[in-house]
XYZ file of C-alpha atoms in Angstrom:
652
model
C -22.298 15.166 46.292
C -25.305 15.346 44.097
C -26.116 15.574 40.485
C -27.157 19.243 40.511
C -23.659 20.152 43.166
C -21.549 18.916 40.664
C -23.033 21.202 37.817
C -22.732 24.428 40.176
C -19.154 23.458 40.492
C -18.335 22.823 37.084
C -20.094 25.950 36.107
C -17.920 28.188 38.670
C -14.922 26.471 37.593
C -13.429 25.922 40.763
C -9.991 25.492 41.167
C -9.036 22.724 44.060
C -5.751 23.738 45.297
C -3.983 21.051 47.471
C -5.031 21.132 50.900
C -2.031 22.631 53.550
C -1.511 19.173 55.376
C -0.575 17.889 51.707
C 2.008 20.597 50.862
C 3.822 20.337 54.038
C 4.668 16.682 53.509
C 4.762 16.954 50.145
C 8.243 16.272 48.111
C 7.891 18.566 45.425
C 6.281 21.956 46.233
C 5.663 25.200 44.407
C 8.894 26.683 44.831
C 10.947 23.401 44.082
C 8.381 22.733 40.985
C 9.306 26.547 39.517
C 13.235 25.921 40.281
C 13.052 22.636 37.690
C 10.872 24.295 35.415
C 13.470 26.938 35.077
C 16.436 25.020 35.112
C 14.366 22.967 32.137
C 13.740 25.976 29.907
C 17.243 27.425 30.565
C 18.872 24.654 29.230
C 16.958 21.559 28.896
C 20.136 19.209 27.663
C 21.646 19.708 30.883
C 18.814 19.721 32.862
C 18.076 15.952 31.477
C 21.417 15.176 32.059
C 21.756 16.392 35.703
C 18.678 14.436 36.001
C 19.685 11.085 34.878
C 23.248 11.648 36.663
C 21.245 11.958 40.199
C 18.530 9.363 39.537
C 20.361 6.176 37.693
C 22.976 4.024 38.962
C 25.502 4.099 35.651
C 28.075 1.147 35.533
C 29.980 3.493 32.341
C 28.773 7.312 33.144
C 28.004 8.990 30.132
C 29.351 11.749 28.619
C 27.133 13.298 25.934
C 23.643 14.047 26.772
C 21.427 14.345 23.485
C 22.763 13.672 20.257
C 20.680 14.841 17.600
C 22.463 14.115 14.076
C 19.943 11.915 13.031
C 16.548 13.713 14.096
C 13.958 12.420 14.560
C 15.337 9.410 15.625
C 17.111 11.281 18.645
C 20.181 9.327 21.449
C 20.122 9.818 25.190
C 23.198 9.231 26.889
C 24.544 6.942 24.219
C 27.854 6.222 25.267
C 26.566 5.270 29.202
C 26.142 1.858 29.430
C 23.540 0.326 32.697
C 21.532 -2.169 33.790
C 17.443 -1.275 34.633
C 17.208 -4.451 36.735
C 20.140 -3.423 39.006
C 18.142 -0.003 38.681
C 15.019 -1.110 40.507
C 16.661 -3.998 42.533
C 20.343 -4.460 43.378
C 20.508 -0.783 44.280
C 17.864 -1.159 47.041
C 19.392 -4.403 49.142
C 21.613 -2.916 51.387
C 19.076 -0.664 52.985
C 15.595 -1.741 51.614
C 16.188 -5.075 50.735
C 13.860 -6.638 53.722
C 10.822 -4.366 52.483
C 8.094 -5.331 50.903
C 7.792 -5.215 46.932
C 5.458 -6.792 45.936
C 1.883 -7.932 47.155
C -0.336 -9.769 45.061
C -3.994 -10.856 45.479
C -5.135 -13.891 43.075
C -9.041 -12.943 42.066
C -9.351 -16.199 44.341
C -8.533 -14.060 47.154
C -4.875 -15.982 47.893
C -2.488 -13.036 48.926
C 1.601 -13.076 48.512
C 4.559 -10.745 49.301
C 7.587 -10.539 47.799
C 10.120 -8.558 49.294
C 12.820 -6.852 47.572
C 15.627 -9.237 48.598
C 13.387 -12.240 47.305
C 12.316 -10.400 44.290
C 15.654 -10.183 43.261
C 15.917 -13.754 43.707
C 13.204 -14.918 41.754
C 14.480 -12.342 38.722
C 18.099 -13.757 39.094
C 16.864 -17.126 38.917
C 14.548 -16.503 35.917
C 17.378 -14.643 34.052
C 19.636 -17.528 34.802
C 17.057 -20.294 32.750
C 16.537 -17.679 29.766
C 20.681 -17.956 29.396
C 20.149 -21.841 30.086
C 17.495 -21.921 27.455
C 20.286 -19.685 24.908
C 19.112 -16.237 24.906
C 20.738 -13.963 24.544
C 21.365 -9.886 24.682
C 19.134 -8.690 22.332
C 16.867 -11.800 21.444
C 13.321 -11.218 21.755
C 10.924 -12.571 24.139
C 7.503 -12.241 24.661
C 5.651 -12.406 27.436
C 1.632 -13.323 27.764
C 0.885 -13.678 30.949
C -1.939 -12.767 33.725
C -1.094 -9.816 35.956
C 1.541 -11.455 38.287
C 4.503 -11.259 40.148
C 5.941 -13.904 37.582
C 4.747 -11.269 34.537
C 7.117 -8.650 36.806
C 10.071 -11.025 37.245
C 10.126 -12.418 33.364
C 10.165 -8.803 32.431
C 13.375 -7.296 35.032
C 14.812 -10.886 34.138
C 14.695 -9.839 30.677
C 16.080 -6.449 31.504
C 18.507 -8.024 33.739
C 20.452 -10.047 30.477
C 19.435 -7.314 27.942
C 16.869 -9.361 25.791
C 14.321 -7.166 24.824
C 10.711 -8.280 25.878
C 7.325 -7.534 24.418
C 4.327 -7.988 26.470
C 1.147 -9.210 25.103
C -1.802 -8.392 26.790
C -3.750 -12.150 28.161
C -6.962 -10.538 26.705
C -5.665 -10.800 22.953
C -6.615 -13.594 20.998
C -4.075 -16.413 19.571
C -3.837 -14.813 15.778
C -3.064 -10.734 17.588
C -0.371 -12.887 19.934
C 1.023 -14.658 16.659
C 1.538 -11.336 14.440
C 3.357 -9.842 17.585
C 5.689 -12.799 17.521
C 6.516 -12.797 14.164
C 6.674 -9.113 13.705
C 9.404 -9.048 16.985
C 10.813 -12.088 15.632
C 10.474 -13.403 19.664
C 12.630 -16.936 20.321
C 11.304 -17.571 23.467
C 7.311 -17.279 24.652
C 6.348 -17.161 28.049
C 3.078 -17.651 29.471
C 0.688 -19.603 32.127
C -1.181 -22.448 32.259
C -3.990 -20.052 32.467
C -5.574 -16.936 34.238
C -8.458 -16.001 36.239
C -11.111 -13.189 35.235
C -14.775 -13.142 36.428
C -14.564 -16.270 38.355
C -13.452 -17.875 34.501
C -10.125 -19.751 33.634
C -8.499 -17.587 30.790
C -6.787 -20.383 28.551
C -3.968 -18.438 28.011
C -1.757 -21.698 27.158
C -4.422 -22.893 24.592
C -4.068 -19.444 22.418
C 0.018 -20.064 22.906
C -0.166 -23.472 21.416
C -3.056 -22.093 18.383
C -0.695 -18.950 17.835
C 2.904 -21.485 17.851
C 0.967 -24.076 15.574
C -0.103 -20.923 12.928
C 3.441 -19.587 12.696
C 6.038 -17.845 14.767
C 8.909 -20.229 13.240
C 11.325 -18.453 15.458
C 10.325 -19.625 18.826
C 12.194 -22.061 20.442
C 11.292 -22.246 23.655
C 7.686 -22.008 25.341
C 7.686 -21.220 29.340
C 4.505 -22.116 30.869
C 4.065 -21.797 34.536
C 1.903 -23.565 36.892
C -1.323 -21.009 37.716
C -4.250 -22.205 37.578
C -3.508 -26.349 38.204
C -5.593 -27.388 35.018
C -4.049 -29.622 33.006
C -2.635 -28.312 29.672
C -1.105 -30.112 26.667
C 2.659 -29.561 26.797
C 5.403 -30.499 23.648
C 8.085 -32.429 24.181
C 11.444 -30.082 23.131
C 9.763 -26.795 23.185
C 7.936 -26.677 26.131
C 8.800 -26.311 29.722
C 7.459 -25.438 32.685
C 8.334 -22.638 34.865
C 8.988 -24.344 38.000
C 11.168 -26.874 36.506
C 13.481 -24.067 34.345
C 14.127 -22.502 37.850
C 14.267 -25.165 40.701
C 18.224 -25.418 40.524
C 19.102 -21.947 39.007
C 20.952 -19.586 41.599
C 19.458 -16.586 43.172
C 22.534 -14.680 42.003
C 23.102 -13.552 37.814
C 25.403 -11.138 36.842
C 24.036 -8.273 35.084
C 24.596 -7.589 31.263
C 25.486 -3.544 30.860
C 24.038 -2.343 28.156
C 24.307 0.847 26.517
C 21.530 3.692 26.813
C 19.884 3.174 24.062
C 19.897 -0.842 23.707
C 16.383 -1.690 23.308
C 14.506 -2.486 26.360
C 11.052 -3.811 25.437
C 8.773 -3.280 22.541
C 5.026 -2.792 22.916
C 2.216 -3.113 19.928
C -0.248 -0.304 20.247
C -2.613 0.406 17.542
C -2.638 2.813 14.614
C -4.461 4.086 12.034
C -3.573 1.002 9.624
C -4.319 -2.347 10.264
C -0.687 -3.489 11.271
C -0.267 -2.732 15.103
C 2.988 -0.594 15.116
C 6.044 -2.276 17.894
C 6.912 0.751 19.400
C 10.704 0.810 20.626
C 11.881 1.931 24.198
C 15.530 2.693 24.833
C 16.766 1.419 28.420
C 18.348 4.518 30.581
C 15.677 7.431 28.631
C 12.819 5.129 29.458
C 13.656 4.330 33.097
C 14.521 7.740 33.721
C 10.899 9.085 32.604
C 9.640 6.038 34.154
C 11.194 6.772 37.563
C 10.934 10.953 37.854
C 8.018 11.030 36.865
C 6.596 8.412 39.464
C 8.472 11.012 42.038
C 6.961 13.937 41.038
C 3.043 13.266 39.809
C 2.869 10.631 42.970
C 4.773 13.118 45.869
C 6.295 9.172 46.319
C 6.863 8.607 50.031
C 8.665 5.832 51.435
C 5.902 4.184 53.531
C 3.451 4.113 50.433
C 1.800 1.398 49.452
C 1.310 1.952 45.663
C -1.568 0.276 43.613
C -1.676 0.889 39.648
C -4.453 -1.042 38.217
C -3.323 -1.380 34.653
C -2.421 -4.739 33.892
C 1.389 -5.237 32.497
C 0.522 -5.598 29.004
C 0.007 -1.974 28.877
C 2.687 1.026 29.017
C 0.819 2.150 32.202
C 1.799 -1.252 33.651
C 5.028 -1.137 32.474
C 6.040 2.389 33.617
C 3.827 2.423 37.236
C 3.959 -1.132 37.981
C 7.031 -2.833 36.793
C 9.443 -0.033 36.535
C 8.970 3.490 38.013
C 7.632 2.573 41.428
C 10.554 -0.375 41.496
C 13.034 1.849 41.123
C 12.167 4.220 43.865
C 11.933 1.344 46.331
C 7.969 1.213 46.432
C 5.914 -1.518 47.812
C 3.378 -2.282 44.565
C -0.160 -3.828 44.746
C -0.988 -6.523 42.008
C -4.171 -7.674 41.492
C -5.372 -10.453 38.817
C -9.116 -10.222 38.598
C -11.841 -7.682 37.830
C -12.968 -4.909 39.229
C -16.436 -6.521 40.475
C -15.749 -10.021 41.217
C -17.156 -11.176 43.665
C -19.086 -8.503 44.193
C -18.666 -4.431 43.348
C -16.419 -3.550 46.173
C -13.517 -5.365 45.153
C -11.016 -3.072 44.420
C -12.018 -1.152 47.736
C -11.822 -4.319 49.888
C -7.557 -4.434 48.661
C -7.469 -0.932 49.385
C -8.827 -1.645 52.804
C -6.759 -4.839 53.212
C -3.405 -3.475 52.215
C -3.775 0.033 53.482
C -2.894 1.613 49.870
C -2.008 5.032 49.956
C -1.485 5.786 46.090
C -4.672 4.622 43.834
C -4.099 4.897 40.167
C -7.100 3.549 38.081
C -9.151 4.510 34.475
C -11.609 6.516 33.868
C -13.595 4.138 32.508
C -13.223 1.353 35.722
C -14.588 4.659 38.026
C -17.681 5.558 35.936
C -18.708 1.727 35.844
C -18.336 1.792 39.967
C -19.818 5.459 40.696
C -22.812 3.671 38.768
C -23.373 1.447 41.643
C -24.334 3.932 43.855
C -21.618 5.640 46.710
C -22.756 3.024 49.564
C -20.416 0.160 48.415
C -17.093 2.279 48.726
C -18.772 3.750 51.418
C -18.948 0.334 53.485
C -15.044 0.172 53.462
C -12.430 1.993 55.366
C -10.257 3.923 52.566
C -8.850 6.333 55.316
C -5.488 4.748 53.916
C -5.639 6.494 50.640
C -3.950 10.263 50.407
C -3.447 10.260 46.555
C -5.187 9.792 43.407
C -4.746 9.411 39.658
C -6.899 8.800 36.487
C -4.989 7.187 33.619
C -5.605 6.624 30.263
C -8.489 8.445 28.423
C -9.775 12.088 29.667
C -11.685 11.527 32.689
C -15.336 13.761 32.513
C -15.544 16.386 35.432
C -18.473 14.363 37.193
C -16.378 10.986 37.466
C -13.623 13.283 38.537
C -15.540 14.872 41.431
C -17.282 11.330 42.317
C -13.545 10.198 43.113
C -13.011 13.110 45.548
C -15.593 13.114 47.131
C -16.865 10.094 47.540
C -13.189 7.600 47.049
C -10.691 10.754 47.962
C -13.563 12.457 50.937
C -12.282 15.898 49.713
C -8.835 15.447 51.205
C -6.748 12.870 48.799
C -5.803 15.344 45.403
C -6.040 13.869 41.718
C -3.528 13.894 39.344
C -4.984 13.532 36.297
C -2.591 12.635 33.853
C -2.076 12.405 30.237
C 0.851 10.324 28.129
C 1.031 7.739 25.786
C 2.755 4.472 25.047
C 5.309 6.352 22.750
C 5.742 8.895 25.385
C 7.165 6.205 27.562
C 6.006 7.934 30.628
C 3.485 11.001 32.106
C 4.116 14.544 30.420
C 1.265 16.278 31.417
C -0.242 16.412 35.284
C -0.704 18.048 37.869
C 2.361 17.757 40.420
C 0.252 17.379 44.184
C 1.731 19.533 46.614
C 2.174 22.498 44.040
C -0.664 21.740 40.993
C -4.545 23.660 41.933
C -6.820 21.141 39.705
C -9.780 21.111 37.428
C -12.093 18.112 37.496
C -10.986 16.770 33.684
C -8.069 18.926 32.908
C -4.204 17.380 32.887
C -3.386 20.759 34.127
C 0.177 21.527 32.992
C 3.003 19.623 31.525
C 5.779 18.482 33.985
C 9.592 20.018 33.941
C 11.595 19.494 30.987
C 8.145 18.989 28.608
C 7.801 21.937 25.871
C 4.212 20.404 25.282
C 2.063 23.233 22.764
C -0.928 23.193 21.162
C -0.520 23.859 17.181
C -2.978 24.857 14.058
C -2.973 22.880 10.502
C -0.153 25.037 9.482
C 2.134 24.068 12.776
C 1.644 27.614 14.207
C 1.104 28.362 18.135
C -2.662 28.372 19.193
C -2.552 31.084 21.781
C -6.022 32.198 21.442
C -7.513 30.589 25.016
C -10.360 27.678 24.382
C -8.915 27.281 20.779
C -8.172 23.626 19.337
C -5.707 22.107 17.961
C -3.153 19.109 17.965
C -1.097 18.510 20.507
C 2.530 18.441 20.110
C 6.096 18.205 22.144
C 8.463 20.963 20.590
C 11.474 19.442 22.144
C 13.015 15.696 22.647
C 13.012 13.969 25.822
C 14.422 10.519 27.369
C 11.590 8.463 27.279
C 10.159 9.107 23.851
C 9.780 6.245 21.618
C 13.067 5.719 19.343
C 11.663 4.296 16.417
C 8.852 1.294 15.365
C 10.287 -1.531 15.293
C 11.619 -2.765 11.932
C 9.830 -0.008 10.148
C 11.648 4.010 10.941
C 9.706 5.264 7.991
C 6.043 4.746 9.802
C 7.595 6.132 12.737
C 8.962 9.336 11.202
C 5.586 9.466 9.049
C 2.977 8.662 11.492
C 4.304 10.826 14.471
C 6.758 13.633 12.664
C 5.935 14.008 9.237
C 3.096 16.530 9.490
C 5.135 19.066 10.758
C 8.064 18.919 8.610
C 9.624 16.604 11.464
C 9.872 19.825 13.810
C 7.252 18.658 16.346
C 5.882 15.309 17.656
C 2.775 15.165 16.756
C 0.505 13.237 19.988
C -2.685 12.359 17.245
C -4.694 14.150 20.379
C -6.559 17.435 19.564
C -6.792 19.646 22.636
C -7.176 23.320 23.599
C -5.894 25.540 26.601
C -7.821 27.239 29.109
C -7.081 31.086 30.437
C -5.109 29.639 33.122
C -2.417 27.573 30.164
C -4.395 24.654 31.586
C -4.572 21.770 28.833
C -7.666 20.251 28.112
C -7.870 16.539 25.547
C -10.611 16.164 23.410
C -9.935 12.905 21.635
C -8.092 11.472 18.758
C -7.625 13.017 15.231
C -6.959 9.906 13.618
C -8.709 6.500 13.375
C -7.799 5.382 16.454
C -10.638 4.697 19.308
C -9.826 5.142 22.840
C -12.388 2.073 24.493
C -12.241 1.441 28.105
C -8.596 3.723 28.426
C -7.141 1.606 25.415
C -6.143 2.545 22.172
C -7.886 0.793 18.842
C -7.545 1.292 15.563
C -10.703 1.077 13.238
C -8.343 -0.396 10.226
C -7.790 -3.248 12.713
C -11.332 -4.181 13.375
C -12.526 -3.719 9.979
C -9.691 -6.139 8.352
C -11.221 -8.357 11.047
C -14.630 -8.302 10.120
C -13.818 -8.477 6.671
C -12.030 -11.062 7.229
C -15.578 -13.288 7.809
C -16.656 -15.159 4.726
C -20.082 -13.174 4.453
C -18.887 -9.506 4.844
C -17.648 -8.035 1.381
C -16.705 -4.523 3.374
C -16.797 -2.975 6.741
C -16.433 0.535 8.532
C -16.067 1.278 11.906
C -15.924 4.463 13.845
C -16.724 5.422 17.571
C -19.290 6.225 19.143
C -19.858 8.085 23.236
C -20.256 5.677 25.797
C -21.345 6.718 29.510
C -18.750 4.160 30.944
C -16.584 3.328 28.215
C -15.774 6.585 26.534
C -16.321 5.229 23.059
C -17.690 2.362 21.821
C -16.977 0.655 19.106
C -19.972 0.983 16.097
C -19.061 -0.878 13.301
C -21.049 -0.652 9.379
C -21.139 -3.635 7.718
C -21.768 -4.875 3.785
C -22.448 -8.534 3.215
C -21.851 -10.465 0.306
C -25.533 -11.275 -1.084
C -27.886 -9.639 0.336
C -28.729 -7.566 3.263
C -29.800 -8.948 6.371
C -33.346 -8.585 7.153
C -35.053 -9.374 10.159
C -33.878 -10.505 13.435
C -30.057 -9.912 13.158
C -29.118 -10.340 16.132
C -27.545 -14.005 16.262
C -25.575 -12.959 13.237
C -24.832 -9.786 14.965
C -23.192 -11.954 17.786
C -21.516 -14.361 15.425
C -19.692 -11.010 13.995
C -18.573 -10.068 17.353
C -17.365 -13.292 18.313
C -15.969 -13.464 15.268
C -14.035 -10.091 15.947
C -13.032 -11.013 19.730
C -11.402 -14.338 17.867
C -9.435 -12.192 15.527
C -7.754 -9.725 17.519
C -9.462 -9.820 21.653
C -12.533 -9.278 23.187
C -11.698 -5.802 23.898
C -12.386 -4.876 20.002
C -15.645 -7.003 20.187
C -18.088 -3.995 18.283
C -20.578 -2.792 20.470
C -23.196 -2.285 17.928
C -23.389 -3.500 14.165
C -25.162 -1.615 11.656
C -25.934 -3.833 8.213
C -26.355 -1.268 4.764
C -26.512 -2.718 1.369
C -23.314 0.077 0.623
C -21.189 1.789 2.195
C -21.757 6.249 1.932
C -18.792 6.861 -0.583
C -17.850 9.802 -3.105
C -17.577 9.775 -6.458
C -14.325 8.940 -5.945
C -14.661 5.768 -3.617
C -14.088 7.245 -0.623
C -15.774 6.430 2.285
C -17.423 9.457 4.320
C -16.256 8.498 7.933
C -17.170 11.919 9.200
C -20.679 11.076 7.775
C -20.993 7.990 9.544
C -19.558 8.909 12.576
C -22.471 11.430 12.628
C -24.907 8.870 11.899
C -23.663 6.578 14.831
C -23.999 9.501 17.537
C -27.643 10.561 16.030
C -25.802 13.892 15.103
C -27.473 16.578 12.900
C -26.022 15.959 9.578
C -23.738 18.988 7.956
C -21.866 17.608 5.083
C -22.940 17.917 1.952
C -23.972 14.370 1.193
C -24.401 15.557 -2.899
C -21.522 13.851 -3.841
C -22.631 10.753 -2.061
C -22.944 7.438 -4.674
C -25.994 6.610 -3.230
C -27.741 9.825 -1.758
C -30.517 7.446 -0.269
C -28.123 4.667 1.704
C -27.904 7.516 4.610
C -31.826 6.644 5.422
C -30.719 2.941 5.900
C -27.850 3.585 7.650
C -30.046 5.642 10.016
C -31.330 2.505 10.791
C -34.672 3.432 9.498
């Protein structure tokens, strides 16, 4: 479809209701969607509990539903106790247990399957040299890993003896692995000799053994398996290898039951401050998100083959990789490299190869591939695909009608969908066989979610097209329980505006005539680059952090493929830099992928002998985030320090 197609779309605002062959198959159509929408708002305690009754195996059934004495830090099913590893194995041997689980495709190109009766295997085996090694229920362990079937079975193993991993993305660097340690106070690490991105080794093992020697006294143990084949320094006492903690372990563990609420991973995401926050799932809530709402926004059929491109150190690929699809029995697609190695049509070549029928992707990895032109995916038969989903960030409408016309060829729908890592799992989609979509709305939130859209003063915007933040009016099971170690910044950063009445998203958004919801971006200092969150206090303690830079600012700025980029001020000590910057410019960068990854890496550096502050030392973000998009200027800048800095900061 061309440029100027798209536009007369948009500007009709076409709705895209899903096609008849869809709705006949699907699993949850119109009528059924109403019936648990009603059920929800009629009494939404029971309808959760029904819900988790039917979907979870319980080994103690519970008997109270919501308890809500100590708001905002609510209980789900407390007194059931479960296992999720029994959840999204055990209970699919007996009939599933010779179908494929997993299939994973090394960037080399290597392919392996796992089915669910091995899978189970390898977990029980695992879980069975964590107890050898001395943890225990509720120890910590942290996993840092490429994107695996070994990442999958040290996470259920975890689950399956109720310690409570925390997955650290490969791409972080050694220090941003180290302050997750020590802030989960982790005994055991786990990673890989290395990974594989680009056609490079990621030396995942080197950043364990720089993060182990600057801290993290409370490891004990470091697992390291065999990946890669390079050789890698190991110490005597603390470090073993994977193959060897698991050669004579059994392919049978007993479970540990643990009640609904014990902790069943923790996950940094980024904030406002500089600290990354460890936000806290609880076991049964979680997996019961996790695993509805895999049924519902992905019309789950049992033949699917289900492909989720998020790597595991995300809550994408923890909910739609390692637990929801799991637990309905899916076979799941794992893939370790990039998008566009060796060549653009990667990902379309797996899709080809193992017929996948679900594709789940960013925003961001879509606009970077509908930039290279529609005769790649063209070249590859994608006739396997009958769903869709963006994940993430909002996805613009033309990147939205690129992937159905060109990926979906007008026949697969899109769920677009928006959550969060403290949501736990998708609370606003489309459901396919009932949802008409927009290209770049969520559409609607799913049964049981009293999402609204509220005004400074916490009031209903009803007013169509009108802003405000988003908020959830009313609990639900897979909502964060707390931060880790710190329930004050949880009740202040996500309930505190609102008198702790509302959780409060940090998204601004607006509905359309049709109640359709709509993002528009953060309202706090947090970036969204590539689909990730990032907070600007993170990457500005970083660049301070370098021995010439006295102060830094960052903000965000549009990007065509990454949504924002990262645009970062910065004041030297001495003086400014004049000239040709630009192998200092690098240096900083570097500098900043060393400190926390290479994802927070700043896109562009501006150098200003000050930073625009008022009179009373406060630096005019708003200002500079103007600046950095080449925005007409509105504030009034009279109560700048420095009146004439804006001219430099201009760049001019």
């Amino acid at each position: 479809m061309s440029n100027k197609n798209i536009e007369s779309v948009l500007q009709e605002g076409r709705l895209f209701p899903p096609a008849d062959s869809f709705k006949a198959a699907a699993g949850l159509d119109a009528a059924k969607l109403a019936a648990l929408h009603a059920a929800a708002e009629h009494d939404p305690t029971g309808f959760w509990g029904d819900q988790a009754r039917e979907a979870l195996t319980w080994h103690t059934p519970f008997t109270d539903v919501l308890d809500e004495s100590e708001a905002p830090n609510y209980r789900w099913f407390g007194d059931g106790k479960l296992n999720v590893s029994v959840n999204c194995l055990d209970v699919h041997l007996a009939e599933r247990g010779d179908n494929t689980a997993l299939v994973f495709e090394s960037e080399p190109g290597a392919v392996r399957r796992l089915t669910y009766r091995e899978l189970h295997a390898e977990v029980c085996r695992f879980a069975n040299g964590l107890r050898a090694l001395g943890v225990e229920q509720g120890d910590r362990v942290v996993i840092y890993m490429p994107l695996m079937p070994e990442a999958i079975i040290a996470m259920q193993a975890c689950a399956r003896i109720g310690a409570i991993h925390s997955v650290v993305f490969g791409g972080f660097s050694a220090l941003s692995l180290r302050d997750r340690i020590e802030d989960a106070g982790a005994r055991v690490l786990i990673t890989a000799d290395g990974g594989m991105r680009g056609g490079n080794v990621i030396e995942l093992k080197t950043a364990a053994d720089k993060a182990l020697s600057e801290g993290c006294a409370s490891i004990e143990s470091l697992i390291v398996l065999r990946h890669t084949g390079h050789d890698v320094p190991m110490v005597a006492g603390r470090d073993v290898w994977w193959q060897d903690l698991v050669h004579d372990k059994p392919a049978t563990c007993e479970p540990a039951w643990v009640d609904a609420e014990h902790p069943l991973f923790l996950l940094y995401t980024s904030g406002s401050t500089g600290k990354p926050k460890g936000i806290q799932h609880s076991s049964a809530g979680y997996l019961l998100g996790a695993k509805l709402s895999t049924q519902w926004v992905f019309d789950l059929q049992p033949d699917d083959v289900f492909w989720c491109t998020a790597d595991v150190g995300w809550i994408t690929g923890h909910s739609y990789v390692a637990y929801g699809p799991l637990a309905n029995g899916a076979t799941v697609v794992l893939y370790e490299g990039g998008p566009t190695w060796p060549d653009a049509g990667r990902f379309w070549r797996i899709i080809e190869d193992h017929k996948v029928s679900i594709f789940y992707t960013a925003p961001t990895a879509l606009r970077a591939l509908m930039k290279l032109g529609d005769d790649i995916p063209n070249s590859y038969d994608l006739s396997s695909l009958r769903l869709l989903g963006s994940v993430g960030e909002p996805i613009n409408p033309e990147a939205w009608m690129w992937y159905r016309t060109v990926i979906g060829k007008d026949r697969c729908p899109i769920v677009d969908t928006w959550w969060q890592t403290e949501t736990g799992a998708i609370l606003i989609s489309p459901v396919p066989g009932a949802t008409a979509t927009k290209p770049g709305s969520c559409t609607q939130p799913l049964p049981g979610i009293d999402a609204a859209i509220v005004d400074d003063e916490g009031n209903a915007v009803t007013k169509p097209d009108a802003g405000g933040y988003l908020v959830v009016r009313r609990p639900w099971p897979s909502m964060l329980r707390t931060i880790w170690n710190d329930n004050d910044r949880y009740i202040d950063t996500y309930w505190h505006r609102f008198q702790n009445r509302y959780y409060v998203a940090g998204d601004s958004a607006h509905r359309d005539a049709d109640g359709y919801f709509w993002i528009m971006g953060r309202i706090d200092d947090v970036l969204n680059v590539s689909g990730h969150r990032l907070g600007t206090m993170e990457v500005e303690s970083a660049l301070v952090a370098h021995h010439r830079v006295a102060e830094a600012a960052v903000v965000g700025k549009p990007h065509p493929v990454k949504g924002e980029a990262v645009f970062a001020y910065v004041v030297c000590r001495g003086e400014r830099p004049m000239g040709d910057t630009r192998a200092f410019v690098e240096e900083l960068r570097q500098w900043v992928g060393e400190q926390i990854g290479a994802i927070a890496k700043p896109d562009e550096i501006r150098f200003a002998d000050n930073l625009p502050k008022t009179r009373s030392g406060k630096i005019m973000r708003r200002l500079l985030r103007a600046i950095a998009r080449d925005e007409e200027i509105t504030q009034d800048i009279s109560t700048l320090e420095n009146p004439q800095i804006v001219d430099q900061l201009r760049g001019k």
